[in-house]
Amino acid sequence: MAKLLVVDDEANIRLLYSQELSDEGYQVVTAGSALEAVEKLESESFDLAVIDIKLKNESGIELLQRIVKERHTIPVILCTAFSCYKDDFSAWLADGYVVKSSDLQELKDEIARVLAKRQRGAYV
Amino acid sequence: MDWECCWSREQIEPENCPYIGEGEEDLLVFQRRRIVEKCVECPRFKNDLARMKGSGYPLSDVLPYILTEFQEQKTQMGAMLSFLNSKTREIKFLREVGLVLQTSLDLDEVLSIAMTAITAGKGFGMNRAFLLMTDKDRRHIRGYLGVGPKDYEEAWRTWEDISRSNFTLRQLARDFQKTKLTSEKVKFHDILNQLTVPLSDQGHIFNRALTGKKPILVENALNNPDLDRGLARILGVDTFLVMPLISRNRRIGVIIADNCITHKPITLQDMQSLETFAFPVAFALERASLYERLQEEVAKQKAANVKLREQQELIVKMEKMALVGKITSSIAHSIRNPLMVIGGFARTLLKGTPDGDDKRGYLESIVRETRQLEDVLSEVLDYSESLFPVTDFWDLNELVGKAMGELEGTLEQAGVHCRLELAPELPMVRIDYKQISYCLKTITTQALAAMDPGGELRIESVLDGDGVLLRISDDGKPLTQTAQEALIAPFFQTQELGEGVGLSLCKSILERQGNSLTIFSRPGGGNTYSIRLLTRKENI
């Protein structure tokens, strides 16, 4: 069972993600801030992280950069209400990019795609 | 004694003296003036003097000395008078020239008066003059204007014309400026063209005159070892004057003057007069050309000011638009999160609700309405982003490759094959990369909607004058005229946000960046969407 880390500053959205992704058969751990996410990344191992770009006063892209810099070899999917970040060069570090929507299908597809890629050995 | 001459008589009759001409009749009654003006020259008076000597008059030995001295003094006086007259004329003339030169700011007027003054009989009366001026970057001295007749016949005609008219110098100059300035430039074009000399050529006669700040009279030019023989051949004369024009320490140019028709020698006095005249001319020429440059600068400044004002207005407009965009995007963002939670949970609930349950209908409504709201939000955000293009030079082929890569899944789903025909080595296009990618993707999606599985989508890029043409062709059902019009109708005119503004948004994005979008449908099937992108930056 793949283990996902979901980072979003809104409790309701964390709840929605947990619910829906658990239904898909993933093990879901959530974090409400970048700090919490880093702590969890250091203590547990994950197969994939879903990160909101806008985290209260922090930036999801900075968190992404930190993950890449600290050599956590996990794929990251960025998730946001803004579509314009798609062309922020730092966002290109992410393995996937999903615009927030009440229809979580796109996110689910993206997770499946990235995990499949990982399984093929891209992140070992 | 009975005198042969009439000097002893107080009053005489006209037949007594053959030397009194018409208009001098008053001398008949003025004995003193008659003796001074006529008798001293009269041969009969000389005879009387000789007779007087023979008869032993005591003063007869002294008188011839006094008379000779008197005659010499008289000649000298005459010469001085004529010199004085010519000087008075010259001063009057210089005053007239000076007045114009001091007041004129028009280069052509200054040139006309200066050149007329040198060549007109009322002025210095030289046959011909050339003006050479230092060019703008101060590297060369170049032939600028020549004035004078080209041959004897023309000279004769001109002089006759002038002697018949009674124009003042100023009138002559004005007439010259109006009728002859341009033709004179053309007339001596060949000579003027050959008179270009680099200012660095220290040995050249023009530069020698400028360095020495003194006019140089060249005589025997064809055999002068110090002189470039070519110059004499170009001018076609053996004797000419090179007059430097210097204002303060600035080298303005050179005047060459000669008497190519009459071959009258150039005197020292000609040289001195011209030298006096050269000062105000140089000064006026400098002032006029400075004024001309000032005018050019003023015009440039004015244009710059207009541009600046336009830019300022644009900035104000853009600031307003930026504020609108900021508000829009901030509202859209804060709506999106709760909307996602509402719709997301409704979907979750819907999944857990059995088919026959009454609640399903309510939940489906929530899901449907949420989706609609989300679509509106996306379009509002796309629109507010489209207001602020960030243009730069990009490789269009690379953009096409990347965008089509992103659409790979969509194409696969539609069962459509995509053929790229990209022209190599296209110039970079000035675009907002993000927005043009959006347009390409939107148009492709639109094209796919008209296609059946198994169809072929062709994307071409070709050079088109000063732009690049990007053509997206499908082989689907041709769009009707009405459909085409509705698709690219100006944004906001026919459609409200949230009713599928895709293609019209593309059109307004492209047009805002100075580009264009056209749709062409072939009756036999297939549609071509052409985007013309500019490669030059000034059109943005």
XYZ file of C-alpha atoms in Angstrom:
664
model
C 0.000 0.000 0.000
C 1.567 3.312 -1.108
C 2.002 5.863 1.647
C 1.192 9.494 0.783
C 1.978 12.737 2.591
C -0.638 15.441 1.987
C 0.348 19.005 2.880
C -2.403 21.678 2.967
C -3.103 24.458 5.431
C -6.882 23.969 5.341
C -8.185 21.304 7.710
C -11.266 20.593 5.589
C -9.210 20.012 2.498
C -6.879 17.679 4.431
C -9.960 15.813 5.581
C -11.313 15.573 2.028
C -7.977 14.353 0.666
C -7.614 11.760 3.471
C -11.101 10.470 2.875
C -10.870 10.237 -0.895
C -7.322 8.955 -1.131
C -7.889 6.359 1.589
C -10.852 5.159 -0.457
C -8.443 4.730 -3.345
C -6.405 2.425 -1.157
C -3.576 4.717 -0.167
C -2.234 5.184 3.329
C -2.599 8.954 3.942
C -0.663 11.128 6.407
C -1.453 14.868 6.494
C 0.502 17.946 7.522
C -0.901 21.468 8.027
C 2.388 23.353 7.546
C 5.758 23.083 5.874
C 7.419 22.538 9.252
C 5.106 19.677 10.123
C 5.714 18.188 6.688
C 9.487 18.304 7.112
C 9.231 16.655 10.554
C 7.115 13.854 9.125
C 9.425 13.405 6.155
C 12.348 13.017 8.499
C 10.705 10.468 10.772
C 8.735 8.366 8.310
C 9.202 7.233 4.727
C 6.660 8.117 2.041
C 6.063 7.062 -1.538
C 4.743 10.441 -2.680
C 3.884 13.943 -1.404
C 0.953 16.123 -2.472
C 1.737 19.744 -1.597
C -0.445 22.841 -1.797
C 1.530 25.782 -3.180
C -0.051 28.322 -0.872
C 0.486 27.371 2.765
C -0.562 30.338 4.932
C 2.681 32.325 5.143
C 4.830 29.676 3.569
C 5.286 28.570 0.019
C 4.790 25.024 -1.178
C 7.432 25.649 -3.824
C 9.981 26.398 -1.109
C 9.004 23.173 0.600
C 9.464 21.403 -2.726
C 12.927 22.954 -3.136
C 13.840 21.805 0.368
C 12.714 18.276 -0.342
C 14.822 18.200 -3.500
C 17.825 19.789 -1.763
C 17.738 17.420 1.201
C 17.681 14.507 -1.191
C 14.391 13.047 -0.076
C 13.901 10.778 -3.023
C 10.145 11.083 -3.121
C 8.095 12.391 -6.010
C 6.062 15.543 -5.392
C 2.754 16.648 -6.890
C 2.002 20.343 -6.523
C -1.572 21.309 -6.007
C -2.984 24.806 -6.146
C -5.904 27.069 -6.785
C -3.733 29.104 -9.161
C -2.914 27.782 -12.561
C -0.271 30.395 -13.195
C 2.354 28.721 -10.998
C 2.627 26.076 -13.662
C 5.229 28.200 -15.339
C 7.234 29.101 -12.265
C 10.556 27.483 -13.110
C 10.957 26.108 -9.576
C 7.625 24.346 -9.968
C 9.227 22.354 -12.763
C 11.051 20.438 -10.059
C 7.751 18.795 -9.225
C 6.750 15.541 -10.856
C 3.169 16.578 -11.257
C 0.963 19.601 -11.116
C -2.757 19.656 -10.430
C -5.154 22.585 -10.281
C -7.430 22.238 -7.271
C -10.853 20.982 -8.121
C -13.764 19.425 -6.303
C -13.394 16.571 -8.744
C -10.395 14.747 -7.310
C -10.126 12.468 -10.328
C -7.339 14.473 -11.915
C -5.332 14.326 -8.700
C -5.953 10.604 -8.350
C -4.860 9.994 -11.962
C -1.748 12.086 -11.420
C -0.868 10.155 -8.249
C -1.312 6.857 -10.056
C 0.817 8.072 -12.986
C 3.665 9.322 -10.815
C 3.629 6.199 -8.649
C 3.706 3.986 -11.729
C 6.685 5.950 -13.033
C 8.374 5.528 -9.670
C 7.750 1.823 -9.786
C 9.453 1.675 -13.161
C 12.543 2.804 -11.287
C 12.735 6.504 -11.904
C 13.260 7.353 -8.251
C 15.405 4.530 -6.922
C 50.108 141.588 -72.693
C 47.511 139.870 -74.764
C 47.071 136.401 -73.276
C 46.215 133.375 -75.345
C 44.223 131.703 -72.486
C 41.248 133.318 -70.846
C 42.562 133.048 -67.266
C 42.894 136.821 -66.756
C 39.253 137.526 -67.564
C 36.630 137.556 -64.860
C 33.857 136.463 -67.167
C 34.104 134.652 -70.509
C 31.862 133.414 -73.315
C 31.477 129.637 -74.081
C 33.498 129.952 -77.287
C 36.480 131.326 -75.348
C 37.234 127.963 -73.610
C 36.748 124.617 -75.371
C 37.280 122.664 -72.160
C 34.142 123.751 -70.389
C 31.630 121.015 -71.041
C 27.905 120.704 -70.708
C 26.699 121.255 -67.139
C 29.776 123.300 -66.248
C 28.395 126.614 -67.509
C 28.774 128.235 -64.089
C 32.554 128.188 -64.622
C 32.061 130.916 -67.238
C 31.386 133.399 -64.445
C 33.552 131.916 -61.613
C 37.086 132.921 -62.507
C 38.815 131.273 -59.478
C 37.254 127.880 -59.945
C 37.814 128.058 -63.687
C 41.553 128.623 -63.190
C 41.845 125.736 -60.669
C 39.741 123.250 -62.598
C 40.443 124.075 -66.229
C 43.246 126.554 -66.828
C 46.014 124.658 -65.033
C 45.516 121.826 -67.531
C 44.999 124.061 -70.554
C 47.758 124.085 -73.261
C 47.030 127.752 -73.975
C 47.678 128.569 -70.331
C 50.994 126.693 -70.637
C 51.813 128.826 -73.661
C 50.983 131.965 -71.692
C 53.316 130.761 -68.909
C 56.157 130.325 -71.432
C 55.575 133.776 -72.821
C 55.528 135.148 -69.300
C 58.966 133.634 -68.655
C 60.351 135.263 -71.793
C 59.056 138.633 -70.780
C 60.959 138.513 -67.441
C 58.145 138.433 -64.905
C 59.801 137.800 -61.516
C 57.369 134.994 -60.486
C 57.543 133.210 -63.846
C 60.357 130.886 -62.677
C 58.560 129.836 -59.472
C 55.082 129.472 -60.877
C 55.661 126.175 -62.783
C 56.908 124.516 -59.517
C 53.870 125.614 -57.624
C 51.683 124.476 -60.442
C 53.308 121.014 -60.671
C 53.013 120.584 -56.886
C 49.386 121.674 -57.045
C 48.681 119.140 -59.781
C 50.325 116.313 -57.865
C 48.365 117.171 -54.729
C 45.201 117.231 -56.755
C 45.835 113.768 -58.230
C 46.574 112.382 -54.777
C 43.409 113.920 -53.402
C 41.458 112.326 -56.228
C 42.889 108.904 -55.500
C 42.160 109.284 -51.808
C 38.645 110.352 -52.521
C 37.964 107.368 -54.710
C 39.512 105.111 -52.032
C 37.301 106.755 -49.440
C 34.272 106.299 -51.655
C 34.981 102.646 -52.201
C 35.527 102.171 -48.460
C 32.292 103.961 -47.676
C 30.494 101.719 -50.158
C 32.128 98.682 -48.606
C 31.145 99.681 -45.091
C 27.586 100.294 -46.218
C 27.562 96.916 -47.889
C 29.092 95.173 -44.903
C 26.544 96.812 -42.664
C 23.751 95.521 -44.849
C 25.225 92.020 -44.915
C 25.979 92.131 -41.212
C 22.436 93.073 -40.375
C 21.056 90.055 -42.179
C 23.698 87.748 -40.852
C 23.122 88.885 -37.294
C 19.396 88.431 -37.411
C 19.028 85.324 -39.525
C 18.683 81.859 -38.031
C 17.888 80.203 -41.311
C 20.903 78.419 -42.768
C 19.672 78.818 -46.329
C 19.133 82.537 -45.881
C 22.609 82.982 -44.431
C 24.087 81.012 -47.300
C 22.171 83.000 -49.861
C 23.202 86.377 -48.528
C 26.820 85.337 -48.100
C 27.174 83.840 -51.537
C 25.275 86.667 -53.215
C 27.444 89.204 -51.416
C 30.610 87.582 -52.708
C 29.461 87.295 -56.292
C 27.164 90.291 -56.853
C 28.587 93.394 -58.473
C 27.203 95.441 -55.594
C 29.185 93.196 -53.259
C 32.683 91.928 -53.790
C 32.032 91.226 -57.421
C 33.874 87.933 -57.657
C 32.797 85.796 -60.619
C 32.257 82.600 -58.688
C 32.328 81.244 -55.147
C 32.181 77.821 -53.512
C 31.259 77.164 -49.954
C 32.650 74.091 -48.240
C 31.454 73.140 -44.780
C 32.745 70.887 -42.031
C 30.433 67.896 -41.735
C 28.484 66.909 -38.616
C 30.980 64.388 -37.286
C 33.790 66.876 -37.968
C 35.895 64.513 -40.043
C 35.664 66.109 -43.494
C 35.254 69.408 -45.132
C 32.726 69.007 -47.915
C 31.538 71.002 -50.896
C 28.146 72.436 -49.999
C 27.181 75.182 -52.432
C 28.565 76.860 -55.509
C 27.391 80.185 -56.914
C 28.217 81.842 -60.174
C 27.918 81.390 -63.901
C 29.230 78.242 -65.482
C 30.380 79.948 -68.682
C 30.793 83.356 -70.259
C 27.387 83.352 -71.908
C 25.568 82.629 -68.668
C 27.671 85.239 -66.903
C 26.748 87.864 -69.456
C 23.044 87.036 -69.195
C 23.083 87.153 -65.407
C 24.993 90.418 -65.234
C 22.677 91.982 -67.717
C 19.670 90.854 -65.689
C 21.159 92.272 -62.535
C 22.173 95.592 -64.070
C 18.646 96.034 -65.417
C 17.057 95.383 -62.015
C 17.603 97.775 -59.189
C 17.606 95.320 -56.342
C 19.367 95.819 -53.061
C 21.695 93.107 -51.910
C 19.078 91.752 -49.554
C 16.525 91.566 -52.340
C 19.049 89.828 -54.573
C 19.785 87.310 -51.837
C 16.108 86.680 -51.241
C 15.540 86.209 -54.928
C 18.500 83.852 -55.054
C 17.213 81.790 -52.129
C 13.793 81.503 -53.674
C 14.698 80.705 -57.233
C 18.272 79.532 -57.459
C 19.565 77.919 -54.269
C 18.572 74.395 -55.229
C 19.520 74.687 -58.880
C 22.938 76.136 -58.005
C 23.597 73.182 -55.721
C 22.754 70.882 -58.614
C 24.661 72.948 -61.161
C 27.974 72.594 -59.353
C 27.247 69.132 -58.059
C 30.174 67.551 -59.905
C 32.667 70.152 -58.665
C 31.286 70.161 -55.111
C 31.519 66.378 -54.958
C 35.205 66.504 -55.778
C 35.984 69.078 -53.122
C 35.738 66.765 -50.097
C 38.914 66.865 -48.026
C 39.605 65.108 -44.703
C 40.249 67.570 -41.883
C 43.242 65.463 -40.900
C 45.078 66.203 -44.169
C 47.263 68.942 -42.689
C 49.111 69.710 -45.916
C 45.991 70.519 -47.934
C 45.483 74.160 -48.805
C 42.028 74.239 -47.122
C 43.426 72.987 -43.847
C 46.436 75.277 -44.132
C 44.085 78.243 -44.444
C 42.025 77.018 -41.482
C 45.067 76.390 -39.297
C 46.660 79.722 -40.201
C 43.279 81.484 -39.835
C 44.315 83.591 -42.847
C 43.118 83.683 -46.451
C 45.472 82.244 -49.019
C 45.700 83.638 -52.538
C 46.687 80.908 -54.939
C 48.326 82.033 -58.137
C 49.725 79.969 -60.953
C 47.905 76.976 -59.448
C 48.674 74.571 -62.261
C 52.408 74.872 -61.682
C 52.475 75.423 -57.934
C 54.540 72.669 -56.296
C 52.835 73.245 -52.883
C 49.444 72.577 -54.309
C 47.407 69.585 -55.240
C 47.215 70.061 -58.997
C 43.868 68.304 -59.068
C 42.243 71.243 -57.292
C 43.175 73.683 -60.057
C 41.884 71.238 -62.641
C 38.591 70.794 -60.752
C 38.095 74.555 -60.488
C 39.430 75.203 -63.980
C 41.266 78.366 -62.923
C 44.829 79.341 -62.241
C 44.127 81.958 -59.601
C 41.737 81.678 -56.710
C 41.282 82.693 -53.131
C 40.865 80.306 -50.217
C 39.108 82.021 -47.326
C 38.853 80.145 -43.994
C 35.612 80.446 -42.027
C 36.328 80.270 -38.317
C 33.996 81.106 -35.465
C 35.854 81.361 -32.158
C 38.160 78.366 -32.586
C 35.698 76.268 -34.465
C 36.409 75.420 -38.076
C 33.164 76.125 -39.927
C 34.336 75.777 -43.478
C 36.112 77.406 -46.406
C 35.066 79.756 -49.185
C 36.826 79.494 -52.521
C 36.358 82.516 -54.765
C 37.701 83.177 -58.240
C 37.232 85.258 -61.354
C 36.831 82.352 -63.725
C 35.120 84.446 -66.409
C 36.788 87.863 -66.431
C 40.184 86.626 -65.158
C 40.464 89.947 -63.335
C 43.347 89.741 -60.870
C 42.412 89.288 -57.228
C 43.834 92.283 -55.403
C 45.098 92.615 -51.875
C 42.118 94.846 -51.246
C 39.715 92.119 -52.470
C 41.377 89.787 -50.030
C 41.154 92.171 -47.092
C 37.518 92.982 -47.746
C 36.613 89.327 -48.014
C 38.493 88.646 -44.801
C 36.479 91.243 -42.905
C 33.353 89.726 -44.344
C 34.358 86.143 -43.483
C 34.023 86.719 -39.722
C 30.303 87.483 -39.574
C 29.636 84.821 -42.215
C 31.395 82.141 -40.186
C 29.604 83.233 -37.065
C 26.215 83.307 -38.769
C 26.780 79.944 -40.406
C 27.706 78.399 -37.091
C 24.734 79.950 -35.367
C 22.356 78.903 -38.118
C 23.601 75.334 -38.147
C 23.493 75.193 -34.352
C 19.963 76.524 -34.503
C 19.076 73.909 -37.070
C 20.475 71.192 -34.803
C 18.648 72.702 -31.858
C 15.417 72.531 -33.823
C 16.080 68.874 -34.574
C 16.714 68.222 -30.885
C 13.558 70.087 -29.910
C 11.553 68.004 -32.373
C 13.093 64.847 -30.942
C 12.346 65.992 -27.407
C 8.768 66.787 -28.336
C 8.316 63.346 -29.851
C 9.895 61.785 -26.780
C 7.535 63.743 -24.556
C 4.510 62.575 -26.486
C 5.753 59.009 -26.238
C 6.408 59.447 -22.540
C 2.910 60.744 -21.970
C 1.474 57.798 -23.869
C 3.567 55.432 -21.800
C 2.438 57.119 -18.608
C -1.170 56.794 -19.644
C -0.558 53.169 -20.465
C 1.088 52.607 -17.096
C -1.866 54.175 -15.302
C -4.209 52.003 -17.340
C -2.142 48.931 -16.638
C -2.012 49.737 -12.944
C -5.777 49.891 -12.924
C -5.982 46.647 -14.807
C -3.442 45.086 -12.486
C -5.594 46.041 -9.523
C -8.655 44.517 -11.174
C -6.646 41.396 -11.901
C -5.343 41.213 -8.356
C -8.812 41.557 -6.846
C -10.257 39.050 -9.296
C -7.578 36.494 -8.642
C -7.717 36.973 -4.890
C -11.511 36.507 -4.823
C -11.304 33.536 -7.163
C -8.685 31.932 -4.992
C -10.561 32.374 -1.761
C -13.708 30.967 -3.345
C -11.955 27.991 -4.849
C -10.887 26.308 -1.599
C -14.316 26.238 0.085
C -15.881 25.316 -3.257
C -13.526 22.403 -3.536
C -14.434 21.234 -0.038
C -18.163 21.524 -0.726
C -18.020 19.787 -4.086
C -15.463 17.254 -2.923
C -17.487 16.098 0.054
C -20.676 16.074 -2.018
C -18.935 13.666 -4.392
C -17.743 11.540 -1.440
C -21.267 11.422 -0.070
C -22.664 10.629 -3.490
C -20.401 7.615 -3.750
C -21.717 6.236 -0.449
C -25.387 6.858 -1.297
C -27.322 3.967 -2.804
C -28.937 4.443 -6.211
C -32.543 4.728 -5.042
C -31.865 7.255 -2.282
C -33.691 10.627 -2.552
C -30.572 12.450 -1.330
C -28.685 11.553 -4.528
C -30.554 14.205 -6.491
C -29.572 16.922 -3.988
C -25.980 15.774 -3.933
C -25.813 15.629 -7.737
C -27.118 19.211 -7.836
C -24.381 20.319 -5.454
C -21.735 18.550 -7.570
C -23.088 20.009 -10.816
C -23.388 23.568 -9.524
C -19.958 23.398 -7.930
C -18.413 22.269 -11.189
C -20.056 25.155 -13.011
C -18.763 27.627 -10.450
C -15.289 26.148 -10.769
C -15.400 26.589 -14.554
C -16.349 30.227 -14.132
C -13.477 30.679 -11.709
C -10.983 29.150 -14.136
C -12.088 31.484 -16.874
C -11.984 34.532 -14.610
C -8.433 33.584 -13.650
C -7.390 32.920 -17.229
C -8.851 36.257 -18.191
C -7.171 38.225 -15.435
C -3.871 36.567 -16.371
C -4.370 37.418 -20.017
C -4.423 41.103 -19.128
C -0.727 41.073 -18.353
C 1.365 39.564 -21.073
C 5.041 39.183 -20.258
C 6.581 39.269 -23.702
C 10.004 38.039 -24.616
C 11.691 36.386 -27.589
C 10.984 32.670 -27.807
C 11.567 29.839 -30.231
C 8.108 29.032 -31.563
C 8.985 25.472 -32.628
C 10.151 24.659 -29.125
C 6.894 26.052 -27.729
C 4.865 23.928 -30.144
C 6.843 20.811 -29.223
C 6.341 21.355 -25.505
C 2.643 22.217 -25.749
C 1.868 19.244 -27.975
C 3.815 17.012 -25.590
C 1.460 18.114 -22.831
C -1.530 17.321 -25.039
C -0.269 13.846 -25.929
C -2.807 12.168 -23.639
C -5.707 14.188 -25.010
C -4.722 13.399 -28.598
C -4.407 9.729 -27.780
C -7.837 9.753 -26.157
C -9.358 11.356 -29.234
C -7.580 8.828 -31.448
C -6.074 11.612 -33.521
C -2.626 11.591 -35.080
C -0.676 14.820 -34.879
C 1.787 15.747 -37.635
C 4.266 18.568 -36.982
C 5.726 20.416 -39.973
C 7.965 23.011 -38.403
C 10.168 25.190 -40.614
C 13.789 25.130 -39.454
C 15.716 28.236 -38.384
C 12.746 30.517 -37.835
C 13.421 33.900 -36.256
C 12.446 34.212 -32.598
C 8.953 35.543 -31.984
C 8.142 38.119 -29.345
C 5.349 36.560 -27.304
C 4.132 35.771 -23.828
C 5.160 32.125 -23.735
C 2.468 31.069 -21.287
C -0.331 32.784 -23.142
C 0.645 31.523 -26.576
C 0.923 27.988 -25.163
C -2.570 28.468 -23.773
C -3.825 29.640 -27.185
C -2.220 26.718 -28.998
C -3.706 24.242 -26.529
C -7.129 25.856 -26.647
C -7.177 25.888 -30.449
C -6.012 22.263 -30.556
C -8.770 21.282 -28.148
C -11.282 23.168 -30.299
C -9.986 21.431 -33.432
C -10.178 18.017 -31.754
C -13.846 18.615 -30.974
C -14.561 18.741 -34.712
C -12.544 15.605 -35.531
C -13.371 11.923 -35.700
C -11.054 9.214 -34.376
C -8.431 8.305 -36.946
C -8.149 11.891 -38.177
C -4.996 13.866 -38.647
C -4.136 17.173 -37.004
C -1.412 19.133 -38.797
C 0.603 21.859 -37.111
C 2.882 23.944 -39.340
C 5.166 26.858 -38.716
C 6.371 28.970 -41.663
C 8.153 32.243 -42.177
C 5.773 34.967 -43.344
C 7.369 38.315 -44.151
C 8.323 39.974 -40.900
C 6.423 37.408 -38.889
C 5.930 33.713 -38.366
C 2.739 31.895 -39.243
C 1.500 29.028 -37.097
C -1.200 26.949 -38.800
C -3.289 24.327 -37.033
C -5.359 22.297 -39.512
C -7.887 19.589 -38.732
C -9.728 17.304 -41.134
C -13.014 17.460 -39.228
C -16.367 18.967 -40.158
C -16.028 22.486 -41.548
C -17.301 25.204 -39.228
C -20.187 27.289 -40.522
C -19.657 30.984 -40.982
C -21.818 31.711 -37.927
C -19.870 29.243 -35.821
C -16.600 30.854 -36.881
C -17.880 34.303 -36.062
C -19.189 33.206 -32.700
C -15.873 31.549 -31.892
C -13.729 34.574 -32.433
C -16.205 37.355 -31.678
C -14.570 40.015 -29.516
C -14.449 38.976 -25.912
C -17.352 40.275 -23.800
C -19.328 41.309 -26.848
C -21.302 38.179 -27.397
C -20.356 36.034 -24.468
C -20.422 36.231 -20.736
C -17.662 34.789 -18.651
C -18.398 31.182 -17.926
C -19.913 30.342 -21.292
C -16.860 28.920 -22.971
C -14.752 31.911 -23.845
C -11.765 29.806 -24.945
C -11.237 30.890 -28.536
C -12.351 34.485 -28.158
C -9.984 34.780 -25.214
C -7.242 33.430 -27.510
C -8.107 36.063 -30.077
C -7.991 38.897 -27.579
C -4.736 37.583 -26.094
C -3.164 37.421 -29.555
C -4.434 40.798 -30.644
C -3.292 42.458 -27.450
C 0.203 41.255 -28.280
C -0.043 42.607 -31.830
C -0.710 39.213 -33.417
C -3.747 37.841 -35.209
C -5.980 34.763 -35.385
C -7.969 33.763 -38.439
C -10.080 30.702 -39.142
C -10.503 29.221 -42.586
C -12.888 26.348 -43.252
C -12.630 24.259 -46.389
C -16.031 23.286 -47.805
C -14.703 19.786 -48.494
C -13.861 19.344 -44.838
C -11.317 20.589 -42.389
C -10.562 23.895 -40.694
C -7.355 25.883 -40.509
C -6.596 28.194 -37.613
C -3.802 30.632 -38.475
C -1.891 32.587 -35.883
C 0.438 35.252 -37.138
C 3.162 36.158 -34.664
C 5.473 39.136 -34.980
C 9.221 38.887 -34.825
C 9.854 42.598 -34.412
C 9.597 44.254 -31.057
C 8.395 47.740 -32.022
C 4.904 46.489 -32.763
C 4.255 45.425 -29.215
